[in-house]
Amino acid sequence: MPKRTRAGALTVLAGAALAVGTTLAVPAAAAPRAPGFLAAADLPPHPSSSWTAGKVTAGVPEAVRQDTCLGVALGGGRNTWYREFRTDLDTSARQVSVELAGVGAAKGRVAKLDEDIVSCADRIEMEDPEIRAAFQDHGDLPVGDGAHVYALHTETSWGASDIRLLSLGREGSTVTVVDWGQLGGFQDAPVKAFKKTTTTAVNKLH
């Protein structure tokens, strides 16, 4: 009788240990995967230099963290990835994408980014009286769950002039921002080609 009781106890303990081992073996929830990104060929064509694309990298670059237009909404870096693009001349671009917890959170992030981009020109002038900034709204694009294109021109008191195109798009719980810039003014901005780039960026997210 004692031997049978002991064997039964050991069987129970072994079963409990197996159950614990099985529980411990369950993998943790997988980290979000990076969404799809633009390729160099998707950027607005440059008249005299080809585009080069960097690697898709986790996090947020320091330039974005410090950016007046995007830093508040994109500076956290959680579940965020970016890709840098450059030419051999004065034109560069960047795509930043962030995966939110759900559609509601993604809509909220889009609203915040839109607010920050639209108010960016005024805030640049407030922060630095040596810079004059002007903003243009180039409207919505019917892609994914919505996209929007903006332009920003800045000119310093010593004559430096820069034009920047920004777009904001969403597909489900993923939000992406495409940022293009070079020396020049509004007349130098390839808005039509940039809208095509934005459409491609949203379509490539998933």
PDB file of C-alpha atoms in Angstrom:
ATOM      1  CA  MET A   1       0.000   0.000   0.000  1.00  0.00           C
ATOM      2  CA  PRO A   2       2.687   2.603   0.928  1.00  0.00           C
ATOM      3  CA  LYS A   3       4.568   1.822  -2.288  1.00  0.00           C
ATOM      4  CA  ARG A   4       1.456   2.329  -4.379  1.00  0.00           C
ATOM      5  CA  THR A   5       0.707   5.591  -2.569  1.00  0.00           C
ATOM      6  CA  ARG A   6       4.267   6.819  -3.157  1.00  0.00           C
ATOM      7  CA  ALA A   7       4.158   5.886  -6.834  1.00  0.00           C
ATOM      8  CA  GLY A   8       0.848   7.701  -7.214  1.00  0.00           C
ATOM      9  CA  ALA A   9       2.296  10.786  -5.572  1.00  0.00           C
ATOM     10  CA  LEU A  10       5.309  10.703  -7.867  1.00  0.00           C
ATOM     11  CA  THR A  11       3.001  10.407 -10.863  1.00  0.00           C
ATOM     12  CA  VAL A  12       1.060  13.467  -9.718  1.00  0.00           C
ATOM     13  CA  LEU A  13       4.280  15.430  -9.173  1.00  0.00           C
ATOM     14  CA  ALA A  14       5.612  14.411 -12.571  1.00  0.00           C
ATOM     15  CA  GLY A  15       2.367  15.476 -14.207  1.00  0.00           C
ATOM     16  CA  ALA A  16       2.521  18.832 -12.438  1.00  0.00           C
ATOM     17  CA  ALA A  17       6.111  19.327 -13.514  1.00  0.00           C
ATOM     18  CA  LEU A  18       5.183  18.494 -17.092  1.00  0.00           C
ATOM     19  CA  ALA A  19       2.329  20.973 -16.961  1.00  0.00           C
ATOM     20  CA  VAL A  20       4.674  23.683 -15.631  1.00  0.00           C
ATOM     21  CA  GLY A  21       7.230  22.842 -18.286  1.00  0.00           C
ATOM     22  CA  THR A  22       4.567  23.046 -20.966  1.00  0.00           C
ATOM     23  CA  THR A  23       3.411  26.409 -19.671  1.00  0.00           C
ATOM     24  CA  LEU A  24       6.947  27.776 -19.641  1.00  0.00           C
ATOM     25  CA  ALA A  25       7.497  26.565 -23.175  1.00  0.00           C
ATOM     26  CA  VAL A  26       4.665  28.705 -24.599  1.00  0.00           C
ATOM     27  CA  PRO A  27       6.362  31.458 -26.632  1.00  0.00           C
ATOM     28  CA  ALA A  28       5.756  35.084 -25.767  1.00  0.00           C
ATOM     29  CA  ALA A  29       3.724  37.211 -28.139  1.00  0.00           C
ATOM     30  CA  ALA A  30       5.793  37.985 -31.214  1.00  0.00           C
ATOM     31  CA  ALA A  31       7.023  41.536 -31.611  1.00  0.00           C
ATOM     32  CA  PRO A  32       5.388  43.480 -34.450  1.00  0.00           C
ATOM     33  CA  ARG A  33       7.100  43.052 -37.807  1.00  0.00           C
ATOM     34  CA  ALA A  34       8.210  46.016 -39.854  1.00  0.00           C
ATOM     35  CA  PRO A  35       5.649  47.001 -42.506  1.00  0.00           C
ATOM     36  CA  GLY A  36       6.581  47.250 -46.156  1.00  0.00           C
ATOM     37  CA  PHE A  37       8.664  50.247 -47.245  1.00  0.00           C
ATOM     38  CA  LEU A  38       9.303  52.260 -50.371  1.00  0.00           C
ATOM     39  CA  ALA A  39      12.174  51.299 -52.675  1.00  0.00           C
ATOM     40  CA  ALA A  40      14.542  53.836 -54.225  1.00  0.00           C
ATOM     41  CA  ALA A  41      12.722  53.532 -57.556  1.00  0.00           C
ATOM     42  CA  ASP A  42       9.458  54.650 -55.907  1.00  0.00           C
ATOM     43  CA  LEU A  43      10.743  58.160 -55.126  1.00  0.00           C
ATOM     44  CA  PRO A  44      10.058  61.124 -57.460  1.00  0.00           C
ATOM     45  CA  PRO A  45      12.667  60.879 -60.238  1.00  0.00           C
ATOM     46  CA  HIS A  46      15.626  63.223 -59.863  1.00  0.00           C
ATOM     47  CA  PRO A  47      16.684  64.894 -63.133  1.00  0.00           C
ATOM     48  CA  SER A  48      20.417  64.260 -62.692  1.00  0.00           C
ATOM     49  CA  SER A  49      20.992  61.711 -59.911  1.00  0.00           C
ATOM     50  CA  SER A  50      19.595  58.306 -58.994  1.00  0.00           C
ATOM     51  CA  TRP A  51      18.169  57.513 -55.564  1.00  0.00           C
ATOM     52  CA  THR A  52      19.929  55.256 -53.057  1.00  0.00           C
ATOM     53  CA  ALA A  53      17.950  53.558 -50.275  1.00  0.00           C
ATOM     54  CA  GLY A  54      19.288  52.732 -46.824  1.00  0.00           C
ATOM     55  CA  LYS A  55      18.229  49.755 -44.728  1.00  0.00           C
ATOM     56  CA  VAL A  56      14.888  49.549 -42.941  1.00  0.00           C
ATOM     57  CA  THR A  57      15.892  50.313 -39.352  1.00  0.00           C
ATOM     58  CA  ALA A  58      13.983  50.007 -36.076  1.00  0.00           C
ATOM     59  CA  GLY A  59      13.423  53.167 -34.045  1.00  0.00           C
ATOM     60  CA  VAL A  60      13.361  56.866 -34.900  1.00  0.00           C
ATOM     61  CA  PRO A  61      16.424  58.809 -36.129  1.00  0.00           C
ATOM     62  CA  GLU A  62      17.575  61.797 -34.109  1.00  0.00           C
ATOM     63  CA  ALA A  63      16.699  64.148 -36.971  1.00  0.00           C
ATOM     64  CA  VAL A  64      13.036  63.138 -36.629  1.00  0.00           C
ATOM     65  CA  ARG A  65      13.065  63.429 -32.833  1.00  0.00           C
ATOM     66  CA  GLN A  66      14.192  67.049 -33.186  1.00  0.00           C
ATOM     67  CA  ASP A  67      11.920  67.880 -36.117  1.00  0.00           C
ATOM     68  CA  THR A  68       9.421  70.671 -35.429  1.00  0.00           C
ATOM     69  CA  CYS A  69       6.798  69.120 -37.709  1.00  0.00           C
ATOM     70  CA  LEU A  70       7.085  65.449 -36.713  1.00  0.00           C
ATOM     71  CA  GLY A  71       9.087  65.083 -33.507  1.00  0.00           C
ATOM     72  CA  VAL A  72       6.242  65.113 -30.970  1.00  0.00           C
ATOM     73  CA  ALA A  73       4.141  62.431 -32.664  1.00  0.00           C
ATOM     74  CA  LEU A  74       6.976  60.231 -33.999  1.00  0.00           C
ATOM     75  CA  GLY A  75       9.730  60.750 -31.462  1.00  0.00           C
ATOM     76  CA  GLY A  76       8.847  57.875 -29.119  1.00  0.00           C
ATOM     77  CA  GLY A  77      10.244  55.112 -31.304  1.00  0.00           C
ATOM     78  CA  ARG A  78       8.025  52.273 -30.031  1.00  0.00           C
ATOM     79  CA  ASN A  79       7.116  49.827 -32.818  1.00  0.00           C
ATOM     80  CA  THR A  80       8.545  52.319 -35.310  1.00  0.00           C
ATOM     81  CA  TRP A  81      10.830  51.843 -38.309  1.00  0.00           C
ATOM     82  CA  TYR A  82      12.411  54.169 -40.857  1.00  0.00           C
ATOM     83  CA  ARG A  83      14.281  54.169 -44.138  1.00  0.00           C
ATOM     84  CA  GLU A  84      16.540  56.928 -45.460  1.00  0.00           C
ATOM     85  CA  PHE A  85      16.925  57.821 -49.141  1.00  0.00           C
ATOM     86  CA  ARG A  86      19.466  60.113 -50.764  1.00  0.00           C
ATOM     87  CA  THR A  87      20.783  61.343 -54.082  1.00  0.00           C
ATOM     88  CA  ASP A  88      24.287  62.537 -54.935  1.00  0.00           C
ATOM     89  CA  LEU A  89      23.050  66.129 -54.885  1.00  0.00           C
ATOM     90  CA  ASP A  90      20.866  68.159 -52.524  1.00  0.00           C
ATOM     91  CA  THR A  91      17.725  65.992 -52.520  1.00  0.00           C
ATOM     92  CA  SER A  92      16.917  63.500 -49.762  1.00  0.00           C
ATOM     93  CA  ALA A  93      13.905  61.656 -48.376  1.00  0.00           C
ATOM     94  CA  ARG A  94      12.808  59.510 -45.467  1.00  0.00           C
ATOM     95  CA  GLN A  95       9.910  57.191 -44.676  1.00  0.00           C
ATOM     96  CA  VAL A  96       8.863  56.528 -41.073  1.00  0.00           C
ATOM     97  CA  SER A  97       6.191  53.961 -40.205  1.00  0.00           C
ATOM     98  CA  VAL A  98       4.681  53.057 -36.854  1.00  0.00           C
ATOM     99  CA  GLU A  99       2.504  50.103 -35.855  1.00  0.00           C
ATOM    100  CA  LEU A 100      -0.149  51.101 -33.297  1.00  0.00           C
ATOM    101  CA  ALA A 101      -2.100  48.889 -30.890  1.00  0.00           C
ATOM    102  CA  GLY A 102      -5.288  49.166 -32.969  1.00  0.00           C
ATOM    103  CA  VAL A 103      -7.203  51.178 -35.526  1.00  0.00           C
ATOM    104  CA  GLY A 104      -8.418  53.689 -32.930  1.00  0.00           C
ATOM    105  CA  ALA A 105      -4.866  54.415 -31.787  1.00  0.00           C
ATOM    106  CA  ALA A 106      -3.736  54.755 -35.405  1.00  0.00           C
ATOM    107  CA  LYS A 107      -6.510  57.253 -36.152  1.00  0.00           C
ATOM    108  CA  GLY A 108      -5.457  59.243 -33.100  1.00  0.00           C
ATOM    109  CA  ARG A 109      -1.826  59.274 -34.252  1.00  0.00           C
ATOM    110  CA  VAL A 110      -2.873  60.472 -37.712  1.00  0.00           C
ATOM    111  CA  ALA A 111      -4.915  63.277 -36.160  1.00  0.00           C
ATOM    112  CA  LYS A 112      -1.953  64.388 -34.051  1.00  0.00           C
ATOM    113  CA  LEU A 113       0.457  64.269 -36.996  1.00  0.00           C
ATOM    114  CA  ASP A 114      -1.958  66.225 -39.175  1.00  0.00           C
ATOM    115  CA  GLU A 115      -2.302  68.875 -36.477  1.00  0.00           C
ATOM    116  CA  ASP A 116       1.468  69.145 -36.058  1.00  0.00           C
ATOM    117  CA  ILE A 117       2.198  69.341 -39.792  1.00  0.00           C
ATOM    118  CA  VAL A 118      -0.500  71.940 -40.495  1.00  0.00           C
ATOM    119  CA  SER A 119       0.736  74.159 -37.651  1.00  0.00           C
ATOM    120  CA  CYS A 120       4.420  73.590 -38.387  1.00  0.00           C
ATOM    121  CA  ALA A 121       5.086  76.758 -40.409  1.00  0.00           C
ATOM    122  CA  ASP A 122       3.719  78.996 -37.651  1.00  0.00           C
ATOM    123  CA  ARG A 123       5.690  77.183 -34.964  1.00  0.00           C
ATOM    124  CA  ILE A 124       8.934  77.390 -36.979  1.00  0.00           C
ATOM    125  CA  GLU A 125       8.571  81.178 -37.201  1.00  0.00           C
ATOM    126  CA  MET A 126       7.792  81.405 -33.488  1.00  0.00           C
ATOM    127  CA  GLU A 127      10.872  79.386 -32.600  1.00  0.00           C
ATOM    128  CA  ASP A 128      13.262  81.249 -34.898  1.00  0.00           C
ATOM    129  CA  PRO A 129      12.574  84.828 -36.071  1.00  0.00           C
ATOM    130  CA  GLU A 130      15.324  84.434 -38.679  1.00  0.00           C
ATOM    131  CA  ILE A 131      13.188  81.946 -40.637  1.00  0.00           C
ATOM    132  CA  ARG A 132      10.092  82.609 -42.723  1.00  0.00           C
ATOM    133  CA  ALA A 133       7.887  79.562 -43.359  1.00  0.00           C
ATOM    134  CA  ALA A 134       4.935  78.977 -45.679  1.00  0.00           C
ATOM    135  CA  PHE A 135       2.559  76.002 -45.911  1.00  0.00           C
ATOM    136  CA  GLN A 136       0.511  74.467 -48.727  1.00  0.00           C
ATOM    137  CA  ASP A 137      -2.146  71.765 -48.476  1.00  0.00           C
ATOM    138  CA  HIS A 138      -2.213  69.440 -51.495  1.00  0.00           C
ATOM    139  CA  GLY A 139      -5.206  67.405 -50.404  1.00  0.00           C
ATOM    140  CA  ASP A 140      -6.281  63.829 -49.819  1.00  0.00           C
ATOM    141  CA  LEU A 141      -5.394  60.683 -51.732  1.00  0.00           C
ATOM    142  CA  PRO A 142      -7.830  57.740 -52.098  1.00  0.00           C
ATOM    143  CA  VAL A 143      -5.459  54.986 -50.944  1.00  0.00           C
ATOM    144  CA  GLY A 144      -5.661  52.581 -47.996  1.00  0.00           C
ATOM    145  CA  ASP A 145      -7.562  54.171 -45.142  1.00  0.00           C
ATOM    146  CA  GLY A 146      -6.583  57.635 -46.328  1.00  0.00           C
ATOM    147  CA  ALA A 147      -3.533  59.746 -47.120  1.00  0.00           C
ATOM    148  CA  HIS A 148      -2.771  63.471 -47.306  1.00  0.00           C
ATOM    149  CA  VAL A 149      -0.024  65.553 -48.928  1.00  0.00           C
ATOM    150  CA  TYR A 150       1.464  68.836 -47.677  1.00  0.00           C
ATOM    151  CA  ALA A 151       4.274  71.220 -48.711  1.00  0.00           C
ATOM    152  CA  LEU A 152       6.438  73.441 -46.531  1.00  0.00           C
ATOM    153  CA  HIS A 153       8.832  76.167 -47.700  1.00  0.00           C
ATOM    154  CA  THR A 154      11.359  77.803 -45.402  1.00  0.00           C
ATOM    155  CA  GLU A 155      13.678  80.715 -46.123  1.00  0.00           C
ATOM    156  CA  THR A 156      16.276  82.158 -43.766  1.00  0.00           C
ATOM    157  CA  SER A 157      17.258  85.808 -43.358  1.00  0.00           C
ATOM    158  CA  TRP A 158      20.604  84.995 -45.016  1.00  0.00           C
ATOM    159  CA  GLY A 159      18.930  83.551 -48.126  1.00  0.00           C
ATOM    160  CA  ALA A 160      18.848  79.765 -47.656  1.00  0.00           C
ATOM    161  CA  SER A 161      15.681  78.356 -49.261  1.00  0.00           C
ATOM    162  CA  ASP A 162      14.334  74.825 -48.751  1.00  0.00           C
ATOM    163  CA  ILE A 163      11.239  73.053 -50.006  1.00  0.00           C
ATOM    164  CA  ARG A 164       9.783  70.021 -48.273  1.00  0.00           C
ATOM    165  CA  LEU A 165       6.959  67.652 -49.203  1.00  0.00           C
ATOM    166  CA  LEU A 166       5.308  65.622 -46.459  1.00  0.00           C
ATOM    167  CA  SER A 167       2.639  62.957 -46.695  1.00  0.00           C
ATOM    168  CA  LEU A 168       0.695  61.081 -44.079  1.00  0.00           C
ATOM    169  CA  GLY A 169      -1.085  57.779 -44.706  1.00  0.00           C
ATOM    170  CA  ARG A 170      -2.787  54.953 -42.836  1.00  0.00           C
ATOM    171  CA  GLU A 171      -3.654  51.339 -43.523  1.00  0.00           C
ATOM    172  CA  GLY A 172      -5.433  49.709 -40.589  1.00  0.00           C
ATOM    173  CA  SER A 173      -3.307  50.178 -37.486  1.00  0.00           C
ATOM    174  CA  THR A 174      -0.183  51.222 -39.413  1.00  0.00           C
ATOM    175  CA  VAL A 175       0.682  54.882 -39.988  1.00  0.00           C
ATOM    176  CA  THR A 176       3.374  56.078 -42.378  1.00  0.00           C
ATOM    177  CA  VAL A 177       4.985  59.453 -43.099  1.00  0.00           C
ATOM    178  CA  VAL A 178       7.022  60.213 -46.222  1.00  0.00           C
ATOM    179  CA  ASP A 179       9.309  63.252 -46.063  1.00  0.00           C
ATOM    180  CA  TRP A 180      11.060  64.649 -49.190  1.00  0.00           C
ATOM    181  CA  GLY A 181      13.227  67.753 -49.343  1.00  0.00           C
ATOM    182  CA  GLN A 182      15.719  69.781 -51.358  1.00  0.00           C
ATOM    183  CA  LEU A 183      16.927  73.326 -51.937  1.00  0.00           C
ATOM    184  CA  GLY A 184      14.348  75.537 -53.672  1.00  0.00           C
ATOM    185  CA  GLY A 185      10.804  76.814 -53.446  1.00  0.00           C
ATOM    186  CA  PHE A 186       7.253  75.641 -54.059  1.00  0.00           C
ATOM    187  CA  GLN A 187       7.841  75.785 -57.813  1.00  0.00           C
ATOM    188  CA  ASP A 188      10.563  73.128 -57.468  1.00  0.00           C
ATOM    189  CA  ALA A 189       8.393  70.575 -55.656  1.00  0.00           C
ATOM    190  CA  PRO A 190       7.394  67.478 -57.714  1.00  0.00           C
ATOM    191  CA  VAL A 191       3.931  67.318 -56.174  1.00  0.00           C
ATOM    192  CA  LYS A 192       2.366  65.026 -58.783  1.00  0.00           C
ATOM    193  CA  ALA A 193       5.211  62.502 -58.572  1.00  0.00           C
ATOM    194  CA  PHE A 194       5.210  62.705 -54.776  1.00  0.00           C
ATOM    195  CA  LYS A 195       1.510  61.867 -54.672  1.00  0.00           C
ATOM    196  CA  LYS A 196       2.318  58.735 -56.662  1.00  0.00           C
ATOM    197  CA  THR A 197       5.099  57.947 -54.178  1.00  0.00           C
ATOM    198  CA  THR A 198       2.665  58.360 -51.286  1.00  0.00           C
ATOM    199  CA  THR A 199       0.120  56.046 -52.910  1.00  0.00           C
ATOM    200  CA  THR A 200       2.837  53.419 -53.363  1.00  0.00           C
ATOM    201  CA  ALA A 201       3.988  53.841 -49.749  1.00  0.00           C
ATOM    202  CA  VAL A 202       0.514  53.159 -48.339  1.00  0.00           C
ATOM    203  CA  ASN A 203      -0.097  50.257 -50.713  1.00  0.00           C
ATOM    204  CA  LYS A 204       3.181  48.654 -49.639  1.00  0.00           C
ATOM    205  CA  LEU A 205       2.463  48.746 -45.903  1.00  0.00           C
ATOM    206  CA  HIS A 206       0.743  45.341 -45.930  1.00  0.00           C
TER     207      HIS A 206
END
